[in-house]
Coordinates of C-alpha atoms in Angstrom, one line a residue:
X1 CA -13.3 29.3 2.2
X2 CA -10.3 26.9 3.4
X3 CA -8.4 29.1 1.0
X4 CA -8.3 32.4 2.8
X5 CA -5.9 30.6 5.7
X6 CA -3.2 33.0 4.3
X7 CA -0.7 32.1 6.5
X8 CA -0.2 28.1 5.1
X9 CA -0.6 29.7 1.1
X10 CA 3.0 30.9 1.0
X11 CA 5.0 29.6 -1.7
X12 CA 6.3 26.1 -0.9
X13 CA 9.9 25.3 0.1
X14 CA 12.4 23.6 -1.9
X15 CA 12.1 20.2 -2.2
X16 CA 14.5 18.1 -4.3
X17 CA 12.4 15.1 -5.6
X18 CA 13.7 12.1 -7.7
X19 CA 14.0 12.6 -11.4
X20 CA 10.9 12.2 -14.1
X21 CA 10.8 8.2 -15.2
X22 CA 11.9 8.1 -18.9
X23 CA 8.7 6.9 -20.9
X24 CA 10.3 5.6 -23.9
X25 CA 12.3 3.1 -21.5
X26 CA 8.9 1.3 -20.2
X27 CA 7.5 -1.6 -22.4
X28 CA 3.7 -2.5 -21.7
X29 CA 2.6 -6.1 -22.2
X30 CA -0.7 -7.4 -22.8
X31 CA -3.1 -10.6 -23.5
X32 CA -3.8 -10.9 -27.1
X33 CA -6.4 -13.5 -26.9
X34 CA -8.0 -11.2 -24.3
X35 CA -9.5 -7.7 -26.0
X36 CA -9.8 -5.8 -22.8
X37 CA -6.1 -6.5 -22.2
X38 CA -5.1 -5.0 -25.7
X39 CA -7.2 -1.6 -24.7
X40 CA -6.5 -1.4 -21.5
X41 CA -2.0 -1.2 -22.3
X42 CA -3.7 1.5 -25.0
X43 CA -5.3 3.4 -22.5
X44 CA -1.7 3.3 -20.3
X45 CA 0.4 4.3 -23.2
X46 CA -1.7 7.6 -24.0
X47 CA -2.0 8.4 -19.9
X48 CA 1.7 8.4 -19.8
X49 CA 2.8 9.2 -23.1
X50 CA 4.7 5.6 -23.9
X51 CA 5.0 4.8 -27.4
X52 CA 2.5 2.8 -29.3
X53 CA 5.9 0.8 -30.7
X54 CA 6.5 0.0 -27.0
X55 CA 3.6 -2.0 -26.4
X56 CA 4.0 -6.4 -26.9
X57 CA 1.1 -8.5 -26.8
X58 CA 1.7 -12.1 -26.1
X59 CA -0.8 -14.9 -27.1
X60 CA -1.7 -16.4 -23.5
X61 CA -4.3 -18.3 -21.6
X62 CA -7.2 -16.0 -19.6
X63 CA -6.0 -17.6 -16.5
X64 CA -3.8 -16.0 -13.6
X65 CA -1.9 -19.1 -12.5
X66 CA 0.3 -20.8 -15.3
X67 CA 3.0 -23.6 -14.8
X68 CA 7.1 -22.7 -15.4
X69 CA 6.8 -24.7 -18.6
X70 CA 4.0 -22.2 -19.5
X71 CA 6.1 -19.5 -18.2
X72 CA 9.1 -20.4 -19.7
X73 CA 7.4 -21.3 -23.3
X74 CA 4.7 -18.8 -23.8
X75 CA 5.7 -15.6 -21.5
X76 CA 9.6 -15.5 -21.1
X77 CA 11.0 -16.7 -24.4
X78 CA 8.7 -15.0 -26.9
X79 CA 9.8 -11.9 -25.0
X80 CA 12.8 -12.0 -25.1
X81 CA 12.7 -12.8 -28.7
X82 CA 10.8 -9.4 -28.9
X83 CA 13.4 -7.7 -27.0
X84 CA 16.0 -9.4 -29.4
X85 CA 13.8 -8.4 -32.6
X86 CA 13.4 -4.2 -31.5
X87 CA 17.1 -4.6 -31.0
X88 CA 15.9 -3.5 -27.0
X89 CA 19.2 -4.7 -25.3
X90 CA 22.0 -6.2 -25.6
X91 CA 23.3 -9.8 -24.1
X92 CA 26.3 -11.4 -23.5
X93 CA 27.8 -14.3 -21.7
X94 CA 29.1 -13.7 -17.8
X95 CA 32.0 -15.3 -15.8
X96 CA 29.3 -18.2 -14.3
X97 CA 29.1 -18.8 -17.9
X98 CA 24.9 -17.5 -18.2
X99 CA 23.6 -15.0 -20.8
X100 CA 23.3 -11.6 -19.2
X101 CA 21.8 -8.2 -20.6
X102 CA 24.8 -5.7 -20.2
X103 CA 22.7 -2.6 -22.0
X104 CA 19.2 -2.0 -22.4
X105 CA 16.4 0.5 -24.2
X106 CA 13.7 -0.6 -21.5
X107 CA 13.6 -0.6 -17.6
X108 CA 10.4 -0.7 -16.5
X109 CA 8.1 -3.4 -17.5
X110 CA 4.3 -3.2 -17.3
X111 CA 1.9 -6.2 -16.9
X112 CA -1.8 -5.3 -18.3
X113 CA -5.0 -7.6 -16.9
X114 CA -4.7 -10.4 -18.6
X115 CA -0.7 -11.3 -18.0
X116 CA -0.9 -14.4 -15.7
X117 CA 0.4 -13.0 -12.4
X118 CA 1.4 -16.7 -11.1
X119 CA 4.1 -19.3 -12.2
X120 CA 3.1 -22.4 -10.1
X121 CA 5.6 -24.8 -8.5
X122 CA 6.0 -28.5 -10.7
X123 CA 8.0 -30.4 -8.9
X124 CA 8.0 -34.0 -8.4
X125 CA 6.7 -34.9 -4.9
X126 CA 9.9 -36.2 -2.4
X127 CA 10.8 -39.7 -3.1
X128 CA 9.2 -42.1 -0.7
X129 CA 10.2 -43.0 2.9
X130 CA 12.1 -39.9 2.5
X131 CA 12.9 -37.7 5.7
X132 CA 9.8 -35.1 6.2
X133 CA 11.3 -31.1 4.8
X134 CA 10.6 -28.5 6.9
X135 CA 7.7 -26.1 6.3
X136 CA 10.0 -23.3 6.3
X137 CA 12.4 -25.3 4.1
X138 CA 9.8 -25.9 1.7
X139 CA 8.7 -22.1 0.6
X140 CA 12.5 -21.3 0.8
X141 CA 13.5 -23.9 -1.5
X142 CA 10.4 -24.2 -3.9
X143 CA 10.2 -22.4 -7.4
X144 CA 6.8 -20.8 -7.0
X145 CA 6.8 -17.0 -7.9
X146 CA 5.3 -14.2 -9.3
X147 CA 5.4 -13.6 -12.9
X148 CA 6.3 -9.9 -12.2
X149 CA 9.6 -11.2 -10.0
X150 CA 10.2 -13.8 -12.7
X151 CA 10.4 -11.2 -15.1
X152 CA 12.4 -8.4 -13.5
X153 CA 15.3 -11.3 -14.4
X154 CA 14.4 -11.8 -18.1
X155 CA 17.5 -10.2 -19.0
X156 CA 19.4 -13.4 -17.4
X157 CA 19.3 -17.0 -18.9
X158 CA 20.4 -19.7 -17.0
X159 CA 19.4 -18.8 -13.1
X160 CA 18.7 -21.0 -10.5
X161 CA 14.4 -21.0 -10.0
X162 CA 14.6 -22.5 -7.2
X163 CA 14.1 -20.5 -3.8
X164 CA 15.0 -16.5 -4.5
X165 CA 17.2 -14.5 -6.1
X166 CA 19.1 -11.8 -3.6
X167 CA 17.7 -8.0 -5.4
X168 CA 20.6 -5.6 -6.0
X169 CA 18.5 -2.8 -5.9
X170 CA 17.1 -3.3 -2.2
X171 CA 17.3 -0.8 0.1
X172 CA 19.0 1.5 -2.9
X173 CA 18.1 5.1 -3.0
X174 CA 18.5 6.4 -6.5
X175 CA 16.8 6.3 -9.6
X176 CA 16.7 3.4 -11.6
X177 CA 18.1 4.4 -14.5
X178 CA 20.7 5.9 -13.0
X179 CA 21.6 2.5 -11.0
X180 CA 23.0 0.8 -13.6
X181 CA 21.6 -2.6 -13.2
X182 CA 21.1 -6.3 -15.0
X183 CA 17.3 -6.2 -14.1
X184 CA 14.4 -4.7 -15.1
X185 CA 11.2 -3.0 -12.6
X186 CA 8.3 -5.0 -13.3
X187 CA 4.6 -3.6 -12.2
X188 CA 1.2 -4.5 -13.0
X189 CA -1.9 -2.9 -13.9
X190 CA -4.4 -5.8 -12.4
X191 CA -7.6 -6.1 -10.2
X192 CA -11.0 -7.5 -10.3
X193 CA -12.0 -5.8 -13.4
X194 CA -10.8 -3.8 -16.6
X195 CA -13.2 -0.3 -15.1
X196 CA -11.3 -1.1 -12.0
X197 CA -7.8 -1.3 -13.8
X198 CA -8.6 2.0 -15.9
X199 CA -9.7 3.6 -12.8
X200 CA -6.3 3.7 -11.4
X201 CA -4.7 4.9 -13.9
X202 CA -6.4 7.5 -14.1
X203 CA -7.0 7.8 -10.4
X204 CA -2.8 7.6 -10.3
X205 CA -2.6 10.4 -13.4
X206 CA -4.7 12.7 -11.5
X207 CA -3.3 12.4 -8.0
X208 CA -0.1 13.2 -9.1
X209 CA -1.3 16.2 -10.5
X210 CA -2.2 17.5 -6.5
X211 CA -0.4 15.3 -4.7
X212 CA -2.2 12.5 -2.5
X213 CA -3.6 14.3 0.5
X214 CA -5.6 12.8 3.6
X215 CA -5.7 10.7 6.7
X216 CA -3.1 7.4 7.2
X217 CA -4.4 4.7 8.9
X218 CA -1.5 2.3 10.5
X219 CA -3.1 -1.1 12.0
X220 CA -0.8 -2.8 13.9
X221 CA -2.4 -5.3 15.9
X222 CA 0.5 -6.0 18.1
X223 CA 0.9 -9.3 16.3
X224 CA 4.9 -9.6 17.5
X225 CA 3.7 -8.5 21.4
X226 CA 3.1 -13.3 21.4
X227 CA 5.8 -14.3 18.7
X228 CA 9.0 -12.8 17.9
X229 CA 9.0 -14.2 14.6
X230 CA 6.4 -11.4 14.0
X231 CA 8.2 -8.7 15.5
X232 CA 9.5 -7.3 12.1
X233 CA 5.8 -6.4 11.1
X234 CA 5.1 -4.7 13.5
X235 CA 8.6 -2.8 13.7
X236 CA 7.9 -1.9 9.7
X237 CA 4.5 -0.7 10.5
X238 CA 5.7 1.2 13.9
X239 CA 8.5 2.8 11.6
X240 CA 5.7 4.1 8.7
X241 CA 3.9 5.7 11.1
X242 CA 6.8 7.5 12.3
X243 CA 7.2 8.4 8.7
X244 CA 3.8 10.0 7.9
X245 CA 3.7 11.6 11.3
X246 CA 6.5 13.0 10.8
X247 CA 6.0 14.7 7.3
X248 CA 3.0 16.2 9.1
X249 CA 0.1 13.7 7.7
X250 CA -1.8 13.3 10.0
X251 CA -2.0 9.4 11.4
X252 CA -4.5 7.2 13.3
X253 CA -2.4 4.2 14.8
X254 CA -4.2 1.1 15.9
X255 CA -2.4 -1.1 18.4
X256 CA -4.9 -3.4 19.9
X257 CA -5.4 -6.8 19.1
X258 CA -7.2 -8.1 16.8
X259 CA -7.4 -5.9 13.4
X260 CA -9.5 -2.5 13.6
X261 CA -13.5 -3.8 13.7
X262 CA -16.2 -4.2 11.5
X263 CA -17.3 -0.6 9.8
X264 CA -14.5 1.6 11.8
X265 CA -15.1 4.7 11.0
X266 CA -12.6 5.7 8.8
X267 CA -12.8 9.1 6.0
X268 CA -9.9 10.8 3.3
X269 CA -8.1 7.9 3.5
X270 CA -5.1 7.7 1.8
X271 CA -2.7 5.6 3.1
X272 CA -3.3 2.6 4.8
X273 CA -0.8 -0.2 6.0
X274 CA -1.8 -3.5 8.4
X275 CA -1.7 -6.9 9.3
X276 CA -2.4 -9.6 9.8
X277 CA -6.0 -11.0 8.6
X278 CA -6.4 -13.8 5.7
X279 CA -9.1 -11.8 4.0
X280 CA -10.4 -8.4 4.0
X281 CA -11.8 -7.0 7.5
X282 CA -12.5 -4.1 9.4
X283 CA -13.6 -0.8 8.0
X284 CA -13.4 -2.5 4.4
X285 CA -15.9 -4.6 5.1
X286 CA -18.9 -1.6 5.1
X287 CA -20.0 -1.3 1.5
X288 CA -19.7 2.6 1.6
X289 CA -16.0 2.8 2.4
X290 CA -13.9 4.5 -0.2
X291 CA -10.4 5.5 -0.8
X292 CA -9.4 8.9 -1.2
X293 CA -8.5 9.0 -4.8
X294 CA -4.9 8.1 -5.1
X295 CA -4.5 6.1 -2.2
X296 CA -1.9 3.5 -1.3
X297 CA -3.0 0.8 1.0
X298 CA -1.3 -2.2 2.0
X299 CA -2.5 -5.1 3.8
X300 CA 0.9 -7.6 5.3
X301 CA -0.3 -11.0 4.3
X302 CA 1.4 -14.1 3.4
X303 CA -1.2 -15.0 0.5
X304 CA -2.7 -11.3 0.3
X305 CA -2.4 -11.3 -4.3
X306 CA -3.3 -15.1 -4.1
X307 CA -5.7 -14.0 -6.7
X308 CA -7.2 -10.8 -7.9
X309 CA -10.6 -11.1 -9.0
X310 CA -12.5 -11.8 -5.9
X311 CA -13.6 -8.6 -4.0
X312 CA -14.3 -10.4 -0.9
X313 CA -11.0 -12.6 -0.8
X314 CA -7.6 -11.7 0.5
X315 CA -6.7 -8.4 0.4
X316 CA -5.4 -6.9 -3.0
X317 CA -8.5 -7.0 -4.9
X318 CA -10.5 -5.9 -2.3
X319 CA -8.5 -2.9 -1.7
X320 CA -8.3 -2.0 -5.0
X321 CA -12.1 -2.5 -5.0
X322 CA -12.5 0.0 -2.4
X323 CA -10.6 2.6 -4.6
X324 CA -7.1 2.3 -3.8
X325 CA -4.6 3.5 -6.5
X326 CA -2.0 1.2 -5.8
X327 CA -1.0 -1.8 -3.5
X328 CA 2.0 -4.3 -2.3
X329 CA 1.2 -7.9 -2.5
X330 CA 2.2 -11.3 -2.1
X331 CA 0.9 -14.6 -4.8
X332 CA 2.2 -17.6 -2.7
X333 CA 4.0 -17.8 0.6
X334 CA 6.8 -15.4 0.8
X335 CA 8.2 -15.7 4.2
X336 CA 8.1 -12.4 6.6
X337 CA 11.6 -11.7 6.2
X338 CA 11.5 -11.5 2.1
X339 CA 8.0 -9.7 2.0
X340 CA 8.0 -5.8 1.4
X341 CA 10.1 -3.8 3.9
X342 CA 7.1 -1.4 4.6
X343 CA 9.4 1.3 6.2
X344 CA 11.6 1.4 3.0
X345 CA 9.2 1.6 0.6
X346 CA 7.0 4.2 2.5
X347 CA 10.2 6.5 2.6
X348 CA 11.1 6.2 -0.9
X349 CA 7.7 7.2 -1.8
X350 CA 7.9 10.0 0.4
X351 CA 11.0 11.1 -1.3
X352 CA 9.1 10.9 -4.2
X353 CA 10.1 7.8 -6.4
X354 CA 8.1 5.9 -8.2
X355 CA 5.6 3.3 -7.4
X356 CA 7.4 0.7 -9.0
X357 CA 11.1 1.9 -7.7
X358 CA 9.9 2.1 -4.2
X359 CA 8.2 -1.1 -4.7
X360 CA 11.7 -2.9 -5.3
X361 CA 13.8 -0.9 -3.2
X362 CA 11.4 -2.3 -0.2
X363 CA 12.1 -6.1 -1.7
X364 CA 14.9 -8.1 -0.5
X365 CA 14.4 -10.8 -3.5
X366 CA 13.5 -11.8 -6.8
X367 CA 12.2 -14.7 -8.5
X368 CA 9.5 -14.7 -5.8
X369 CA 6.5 -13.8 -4.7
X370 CA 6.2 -10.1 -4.2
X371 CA 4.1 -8.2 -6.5
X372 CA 2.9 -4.5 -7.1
X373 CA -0.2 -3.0 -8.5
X374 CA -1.1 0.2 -10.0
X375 CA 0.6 2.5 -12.1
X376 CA 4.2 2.2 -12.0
X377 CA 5.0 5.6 -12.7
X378 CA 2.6 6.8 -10.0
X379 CA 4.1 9.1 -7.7
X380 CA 1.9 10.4 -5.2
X381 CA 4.4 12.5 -3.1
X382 CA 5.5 14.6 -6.0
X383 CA 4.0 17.6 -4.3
X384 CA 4.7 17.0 -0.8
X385 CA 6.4 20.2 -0.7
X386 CA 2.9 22.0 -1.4
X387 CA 3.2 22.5 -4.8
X388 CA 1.2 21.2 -7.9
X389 CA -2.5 22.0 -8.4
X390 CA -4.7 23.3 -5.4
X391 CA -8.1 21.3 -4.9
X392 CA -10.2 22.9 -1.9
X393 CA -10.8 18.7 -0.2
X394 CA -6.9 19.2 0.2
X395 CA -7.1 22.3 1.7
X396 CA -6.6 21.0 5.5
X397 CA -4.2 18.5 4.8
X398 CA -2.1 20.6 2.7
X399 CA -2.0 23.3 6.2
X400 CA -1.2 20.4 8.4
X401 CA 1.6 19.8 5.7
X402 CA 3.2 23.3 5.0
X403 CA 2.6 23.7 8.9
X404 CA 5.1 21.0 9.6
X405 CA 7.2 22.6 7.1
X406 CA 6.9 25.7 8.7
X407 CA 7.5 25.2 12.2
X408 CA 9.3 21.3 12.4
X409 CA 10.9 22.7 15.9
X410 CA 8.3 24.2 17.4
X411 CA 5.5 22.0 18.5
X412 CA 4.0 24.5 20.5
X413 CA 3.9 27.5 17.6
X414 CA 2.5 24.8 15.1
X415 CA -0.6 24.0 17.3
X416 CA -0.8 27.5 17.9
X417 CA -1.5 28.3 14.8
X418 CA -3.3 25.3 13.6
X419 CA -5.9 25.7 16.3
X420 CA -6.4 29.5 15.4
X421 CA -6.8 28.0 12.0
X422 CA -9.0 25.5 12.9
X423 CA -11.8 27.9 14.7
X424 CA -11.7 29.9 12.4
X425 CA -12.3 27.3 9.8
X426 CA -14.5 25.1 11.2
X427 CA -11.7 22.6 10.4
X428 CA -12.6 19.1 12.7
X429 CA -9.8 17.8 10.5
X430 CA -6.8 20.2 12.4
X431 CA -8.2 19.2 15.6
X432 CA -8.2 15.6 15.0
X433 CA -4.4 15.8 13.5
X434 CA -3.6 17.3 16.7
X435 CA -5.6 15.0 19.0
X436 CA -3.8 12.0 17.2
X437 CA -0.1 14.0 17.4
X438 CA -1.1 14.1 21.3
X439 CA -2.5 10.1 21.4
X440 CA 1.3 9.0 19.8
X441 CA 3.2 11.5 22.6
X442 CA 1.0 9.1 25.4
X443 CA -1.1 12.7 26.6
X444 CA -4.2 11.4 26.3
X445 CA -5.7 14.1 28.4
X446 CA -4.9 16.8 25.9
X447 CA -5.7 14.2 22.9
X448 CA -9.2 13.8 24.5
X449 CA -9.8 17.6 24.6
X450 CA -8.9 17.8 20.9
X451 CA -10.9 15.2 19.6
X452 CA -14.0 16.6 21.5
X453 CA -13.5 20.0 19.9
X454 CA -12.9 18.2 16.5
X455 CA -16.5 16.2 17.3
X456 CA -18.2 19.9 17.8
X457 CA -16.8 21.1 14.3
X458 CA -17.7 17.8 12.2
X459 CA -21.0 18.0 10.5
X460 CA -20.8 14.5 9.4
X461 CA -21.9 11.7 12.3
X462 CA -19.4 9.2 11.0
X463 CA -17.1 12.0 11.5
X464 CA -18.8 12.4 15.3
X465 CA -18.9 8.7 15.8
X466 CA -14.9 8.6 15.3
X467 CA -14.1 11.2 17.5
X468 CA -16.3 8.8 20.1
X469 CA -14.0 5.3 19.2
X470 CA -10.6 7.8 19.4
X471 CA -11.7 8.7 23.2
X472 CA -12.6 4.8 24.0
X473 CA -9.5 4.2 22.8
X474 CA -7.7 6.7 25.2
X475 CA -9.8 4.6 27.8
X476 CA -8.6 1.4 27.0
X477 CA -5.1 2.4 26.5
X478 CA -5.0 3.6 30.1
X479 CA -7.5 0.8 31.2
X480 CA -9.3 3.5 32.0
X481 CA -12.6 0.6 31.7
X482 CA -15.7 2.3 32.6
X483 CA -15.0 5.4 30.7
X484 CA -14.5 3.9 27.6
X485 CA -17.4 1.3 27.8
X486 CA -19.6 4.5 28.6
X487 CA -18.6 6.5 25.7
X488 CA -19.0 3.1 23.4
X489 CA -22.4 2.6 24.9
X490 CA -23.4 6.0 24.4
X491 CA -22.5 5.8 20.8
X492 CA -24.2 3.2 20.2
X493 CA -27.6 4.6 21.5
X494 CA -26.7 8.2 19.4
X495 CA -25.6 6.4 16.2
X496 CA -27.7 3.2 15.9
X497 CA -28.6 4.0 12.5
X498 CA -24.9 4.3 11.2
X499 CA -23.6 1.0 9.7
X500 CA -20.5 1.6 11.6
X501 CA -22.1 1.2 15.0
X502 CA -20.6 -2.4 14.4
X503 CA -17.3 -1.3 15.7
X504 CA -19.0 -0.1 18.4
X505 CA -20.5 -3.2 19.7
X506 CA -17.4 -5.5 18.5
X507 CA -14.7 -3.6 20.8
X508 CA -17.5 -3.7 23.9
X509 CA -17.5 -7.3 23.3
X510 CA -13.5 -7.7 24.2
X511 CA -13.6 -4.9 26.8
X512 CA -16.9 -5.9 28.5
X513 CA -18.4 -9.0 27.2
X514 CA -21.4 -10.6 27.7
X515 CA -21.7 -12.7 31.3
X516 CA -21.7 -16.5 30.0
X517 CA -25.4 -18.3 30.0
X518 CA -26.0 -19.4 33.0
X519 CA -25.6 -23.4 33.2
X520 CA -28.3 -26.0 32.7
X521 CA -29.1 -28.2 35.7
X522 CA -28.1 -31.8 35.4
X523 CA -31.7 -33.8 35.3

């Protein structure tokens, strides 16, 4: 068994994590015109302990988008009132003159399915024969947002709805309730269904028990390589790779242009982070793909929450679909620069905040259009230090892990030891972490070796076939062109019956496509 590698079950280091959220300080809103709403806050509250006395329902519409006069009339004052009522905060007036909470009972704030997620820009239209505003002008200056954002500010009466709010807890790194803020955290508990929705709660509860363990997927896609206005994305995503490789998870990095194909090969995934396609793509397109329970993945889209019912649309319900745990989000047009800083909030959470804390540490703004889903509470790098409970499908990731841990100077001990391990395991896993720590140091000679070991230990052929699409990408890294378009081809002969052979066929279509038809005669 995975267990007897005695040399990675010593007692874990010391590892100074971020204090426990304080339950009683989290109120849970729900839909009372809406019965699954009502049971699913229920079924929160007794996951995570919060007080039945904690939960407000709120007579609203069953529809995600609602107008600020909805917002204003049915969502924000009536809770307010409620906070007023439980005596939850208190409020006084500032120096600009508005109504500000200066003390509060609550801090986080939890949307159930059912809240509207949406406050919808009204407007009047520019008078006519006026001068034509900017497109970037426009989403700068409009008073679109999230519900979530809109909320985080209910303490504060009087502020300007129009364009964004700065966020005085970006980029902070301490606990919430120990930064002494106006604002509240605001997360939601939302996806195509109510099964989905109680799924990740418990999915979130259970992860947290073990710690989320498994394979990162980074797709980059080079989108800033043509526009520097896109730099910045790919800069986050470069950075969370960094991150995970660095904490010894092992990481798969994508850089070629487009988004990874149709039915990649992909298994334990746990974290995923790309850009930049409108709707759901790649290996979340094959029907069989799942999540590793507890997962995080996060697709960098402008409109990627623009709803989040549809499994096929955008990219938060889909992922959530697929059996993510949690995801970052975006209802309306946000702007690149006042989206999620991905290398923020993948460092908090590897500190071991919470969802919903590394969610707003990672947001420059509020009043907008970022959201978050899943638990807020979740935090799925409580046990990076090794501890918590021991499940043997963590086994390998947990060595790769304490391995890091162990030797964080010595590259050359660490494989040492994770290749003995490895053999003697019968681990593909360990030799595919190494192959990919050898693809990101540019050895693709050495990476090539690994990940044919790794394709000798895998008994699974989706396993094989990945191993296959890691070497062609080693080829056309190194526009090496013929080597990579024989091991595609080859695949594709010894894996036609896979659904993945897709990605097969879709990368030899950029690297050696089809000669054109050849031309009809003119008659």
């Amino acid at each position: 068994m995975l267990r007897a590698l005695l040399f990675l079950l010593i007692a874990p280091l010391a590892f100074a994590a971020p204090r426990d959220p304080i339950v009683q300080s989290v109120a849970v809103l729900y839909n009372t015109v809406i019965p699954g709403s009502e049971g699913l806050a229920k079924t929160y509250a007794i996951a995570r302990g919060i007080p039945e006395e904690n939960l407000v329902g709120l007579k609203l519409p069953d529809k995600e988008e609602v107008t600020r006069s909805e917002y204003d009339t049915l969502i924000r004052k009536p809770l307010a009132a409620e906070f007023d009522r439980r005596q939850w905060w208190q409020r006084s007036t500032n120096d600009q003159g508005m109504l500000q909470m200066n003390r509060t009972r609550i801090q986080i704030i939890v949307c159930m399915r059912g809240i509207p997620s949406r406050v919808l820009e009204t407007s009047p239209p520019p008078p006519a024969g006026a001068p034509p505003v900017p497109e970037t002008q426009k989403w700068m200056e409009n008073a679109s947002a999230c519900v979530d954002s809109e909320l985080s500010l209910l303490g504060i009466e009087g502020y300007p709805t129009k364009g964004q709010m700065n966020n005085p807890y970006f980029k902070k790194d301490t606990a919430f309730s120990e930064a002494g803020l106006p604002i509240f955290l605001v997360g939601r508990i939302d996806g195509p269904s109510f099964p989905t929705c109680v799924r990740m709660i418990k999915d979130a509860v259970a992860a947290e028990k073990t710690g989320l363990w498994g394979m990162a997927v980074i797709d980059i896609a080079n989108k800033g390589r043509n526009n520097a206005g896109l730099k910045m994305g790919d800069t986050w995503l470069e950075a969370t790779a960094t991150s995970f490789i660095e904490q010894g998870i092992p990481t798969l990095v994508d850089r070629f242009d487009p988004t990874l194909p149709t039915n990649y090969p992909l298994n334990d995934t746990a974290l995923y982070f790309g850009w930049y396609d409108w709707n759901v793509s790649g290996p979340f397109k094959n029907p069989a793909f799942k999540f590793k329970r507890g997962a995080v993945a996060v697709h960098l889209h402008s409109f990627s929450a623009a709803q989040l019912r549809n499994v096929s649309k955008n990219w938060c319900a889909p992922l959530l679909d697929r059996g993510a745990a949690a995801t970052l989000g975006n209802v309306y047009e946000p702007l690149l620069h006042l989206t999620h800083d991905f290398d923020t909030f993948t460092r908090r959470l590897l500190a071991g905040y919470t969802l919903v804390e590394a969610a707003y540490m990672s947001a420059p703004a509020l009043s907008w259009h970022n959201v978050v889903l899943g638990d807020p509470l979740y935090r799925p790098f409580l046990h990076l230090d090794g501890s918590g409970e021991k499940e043997d499908a963590d086994a390998e990731y947990r060595a790769l892990r304490i391995a890091q841990m162990r030797w964080p100077r010595d590259p050359a001990e660490r494989e040492k030891q994770l290749r003995l391990a490895a053999q003697r395991m019968k681990s593909g896993v360990m030799l595919e972490a190494l192959g990919l720590s050898y693809a990101e140091n540019i050895q693709s000679a050495q990476a090539a070796v690994h990940f044919q070991e790794a394709k000798t230990l895998y008994n699974s052929n989706v396993d094989k076939f990945r191993m296959d699409m890691l070497i062609a990408a080693l080829d056309r890294k190194g526009s090496r062109k013929a080597a990579a378009v024989k091991t595609l081809r080859d695949a594709q002969l010894r894996y036609a019956h896979l659904p993945e052979i897709t990605a097969a066929a879709e990368w030899l279509n950029i690297i050696d496509p089809p000669a054109p038809p050849p031309a009809t005669p003119k008659k």
